Short mmCIF file of C-alpha atoms in Angstrom, two decimals:
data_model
loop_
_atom_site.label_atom_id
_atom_site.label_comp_id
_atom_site.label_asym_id
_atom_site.label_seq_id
_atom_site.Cartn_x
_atom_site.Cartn_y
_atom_site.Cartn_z
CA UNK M 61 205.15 2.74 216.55
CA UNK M 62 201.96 1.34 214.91
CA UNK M 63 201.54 0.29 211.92
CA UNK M 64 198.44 1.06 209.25
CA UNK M 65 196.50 -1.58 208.46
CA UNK M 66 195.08 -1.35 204.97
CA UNK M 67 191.24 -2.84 204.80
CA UNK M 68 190.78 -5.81 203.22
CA UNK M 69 190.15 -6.14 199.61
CA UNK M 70 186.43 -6.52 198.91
CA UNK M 71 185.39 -9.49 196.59
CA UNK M 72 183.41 -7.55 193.83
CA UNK M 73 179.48 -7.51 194.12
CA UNK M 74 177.76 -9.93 191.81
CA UNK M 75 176.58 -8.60 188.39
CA UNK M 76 173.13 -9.57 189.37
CA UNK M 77 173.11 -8.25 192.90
CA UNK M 78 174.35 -4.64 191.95
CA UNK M 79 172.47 -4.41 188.77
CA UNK M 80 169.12 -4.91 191.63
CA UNK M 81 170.81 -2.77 193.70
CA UNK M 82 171.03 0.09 191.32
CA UNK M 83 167.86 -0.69 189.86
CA UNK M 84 165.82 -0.39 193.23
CA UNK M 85 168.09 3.54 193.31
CA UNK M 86 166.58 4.05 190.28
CA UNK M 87 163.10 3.23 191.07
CA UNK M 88 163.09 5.12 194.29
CA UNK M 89 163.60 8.47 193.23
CA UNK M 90 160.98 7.38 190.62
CA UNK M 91 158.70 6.57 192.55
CA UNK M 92 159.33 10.11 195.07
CA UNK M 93 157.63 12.30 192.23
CA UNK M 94 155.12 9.57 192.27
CA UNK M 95 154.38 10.20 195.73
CA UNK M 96 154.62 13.66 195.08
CA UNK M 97 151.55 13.78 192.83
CA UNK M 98 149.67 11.50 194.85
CA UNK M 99 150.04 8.10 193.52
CA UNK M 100 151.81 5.13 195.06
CA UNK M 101 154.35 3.26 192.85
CA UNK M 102 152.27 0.29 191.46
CA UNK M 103 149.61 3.33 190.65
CA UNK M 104 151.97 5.18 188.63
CA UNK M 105 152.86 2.10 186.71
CA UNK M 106 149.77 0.90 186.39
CA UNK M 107 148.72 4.38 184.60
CA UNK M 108 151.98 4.12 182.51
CA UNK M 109 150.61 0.70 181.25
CA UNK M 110 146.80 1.58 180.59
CA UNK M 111 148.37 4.77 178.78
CA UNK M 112 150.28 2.88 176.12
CA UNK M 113 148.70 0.12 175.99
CA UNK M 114 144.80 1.35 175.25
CA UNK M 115 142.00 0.10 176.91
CA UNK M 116 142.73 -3.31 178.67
CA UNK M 117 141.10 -5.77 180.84
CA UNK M 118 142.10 -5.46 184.09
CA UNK M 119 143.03 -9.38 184.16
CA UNK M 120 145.18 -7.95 181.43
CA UNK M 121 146.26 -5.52 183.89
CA UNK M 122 147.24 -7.76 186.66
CA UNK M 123 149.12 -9.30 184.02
CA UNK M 124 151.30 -6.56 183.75
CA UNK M 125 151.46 -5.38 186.95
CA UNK M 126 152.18 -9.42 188.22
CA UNK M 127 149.73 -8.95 190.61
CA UNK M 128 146.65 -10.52 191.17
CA UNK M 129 143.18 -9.77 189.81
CA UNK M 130 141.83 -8.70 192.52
CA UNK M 131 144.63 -6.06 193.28
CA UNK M 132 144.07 -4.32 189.92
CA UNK M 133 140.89 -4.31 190.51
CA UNK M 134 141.87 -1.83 193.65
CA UNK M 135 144.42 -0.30 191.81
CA UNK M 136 142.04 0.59 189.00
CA UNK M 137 139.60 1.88 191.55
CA UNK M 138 141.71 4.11 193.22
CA UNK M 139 142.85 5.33 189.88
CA UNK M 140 139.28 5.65 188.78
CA UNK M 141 138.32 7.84 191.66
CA UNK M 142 140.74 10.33 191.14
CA UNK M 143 139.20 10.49 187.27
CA UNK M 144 142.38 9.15 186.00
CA UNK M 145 140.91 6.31 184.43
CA UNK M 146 137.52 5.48 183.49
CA UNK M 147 135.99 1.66 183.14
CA UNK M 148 133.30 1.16 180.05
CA UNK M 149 131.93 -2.77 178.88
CA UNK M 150 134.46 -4.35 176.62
CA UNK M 151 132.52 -5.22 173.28
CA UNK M 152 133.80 -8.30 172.70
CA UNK M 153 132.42 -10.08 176.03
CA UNK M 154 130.05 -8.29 178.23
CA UNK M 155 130.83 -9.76 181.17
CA UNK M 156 134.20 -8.03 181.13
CA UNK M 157 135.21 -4.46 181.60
CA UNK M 158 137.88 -2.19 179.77
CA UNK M 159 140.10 0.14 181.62
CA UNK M 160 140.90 3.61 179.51
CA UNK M 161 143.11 6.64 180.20
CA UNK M 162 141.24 9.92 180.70
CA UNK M 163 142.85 13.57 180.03
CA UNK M 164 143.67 13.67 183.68
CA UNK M 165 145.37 10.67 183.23
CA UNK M 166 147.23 11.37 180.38
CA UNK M 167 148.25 14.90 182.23
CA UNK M 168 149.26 12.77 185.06
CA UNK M 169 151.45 10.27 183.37
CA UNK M 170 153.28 12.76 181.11
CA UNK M 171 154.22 14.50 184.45
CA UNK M 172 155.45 11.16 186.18
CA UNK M 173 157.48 10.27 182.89
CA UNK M 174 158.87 13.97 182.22
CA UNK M 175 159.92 13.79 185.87
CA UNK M 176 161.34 9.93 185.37
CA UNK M 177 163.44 11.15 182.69
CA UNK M 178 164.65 14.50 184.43
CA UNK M 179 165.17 11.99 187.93
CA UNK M 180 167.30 9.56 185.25
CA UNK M 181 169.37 12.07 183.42
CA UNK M 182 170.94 13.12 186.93
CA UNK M 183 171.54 9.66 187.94
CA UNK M 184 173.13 8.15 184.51
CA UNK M 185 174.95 11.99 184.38
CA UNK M 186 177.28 10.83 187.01
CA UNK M 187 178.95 8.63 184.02
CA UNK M 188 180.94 10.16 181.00
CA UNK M 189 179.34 10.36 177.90
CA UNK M 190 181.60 6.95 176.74
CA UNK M 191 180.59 5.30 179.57
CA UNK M 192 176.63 6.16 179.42
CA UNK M 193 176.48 4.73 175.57
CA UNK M 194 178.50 1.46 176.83
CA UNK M 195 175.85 0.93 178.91
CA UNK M 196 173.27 1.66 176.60
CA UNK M 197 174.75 -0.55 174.75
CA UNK M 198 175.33 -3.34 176.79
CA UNK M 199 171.76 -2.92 178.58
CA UNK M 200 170.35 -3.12 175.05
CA UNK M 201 172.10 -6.75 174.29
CA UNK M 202 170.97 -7.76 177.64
CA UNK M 203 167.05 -6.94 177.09
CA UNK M 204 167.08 -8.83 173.48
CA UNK M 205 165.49 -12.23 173.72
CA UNK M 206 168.45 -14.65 174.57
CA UNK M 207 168.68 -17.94 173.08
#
């Protein structure tokens, strides 16, 4: 007769490791509708960014992004020659250029975040309604400035 062995107890996952882990879920079925409309991920977020945040620099850009000059300076023109954004001199120096969001743009992003928050409802819906405003909760705590 043979006897069932049970699996051994898994040590739980670090908080840090599945918070990534779940994080990266998130931002991949993000970053599908993304894809879907054309734009690859740093793209999208880089249209998010110049939408809310009003013409910017693109070192202010990179910034953002934590990328390097020069790659928001590709990211802007791929961006720019789908008429998403559009480049003008910045006033204040006139050796530097501002990045704005055109209509298209704006059409764009409000597509990318409508889907993001349809694409986040089904993933946080797995959780009870308790459990979803714990984790509000505790995510908000986290995000304050610590000490």
């Amino acid at each position: 007769m043979s006897r069932e062995v049970s699996p051994p107890e898994r040590s739980p996952e670090p908080l840090d490791a599945l918070l990534a882990r779940t994080f990266r879920m998130l931002r991949h079925t993000w970053s599908q509708h993304g894809a879907d409309l054309g734009l690859a991920p740093h793209q999208g977020r880089a249209l998010r960014i110049i939408g809310s945040e009003g013409p910017l620099r693109l070192s202010a850009l990179a910034e953002q992004l934590h990328i390097a000059p020069r790659s928001a300076t590709e990211v802007a023109d791929a961006l720019q020659e789908r008429g998403l954004i559009e480049r003008s001199p910045d006033p204040d120096d006139r050796r530097a250029t501002l990045v704005s969001i055109t209509s298209a743009g704006r059409d764009i992003a409000e597509q990318v975040a409508t889907a993001r928050r349809a694409q986040a409802e089904v993933f946080f819906g797995r959780l009870s309604p308790q459990d979803r405003s714990t984790l509000q909760r505790i995510l908000s705590t986290l995000s304050e400035p610590g000490e």
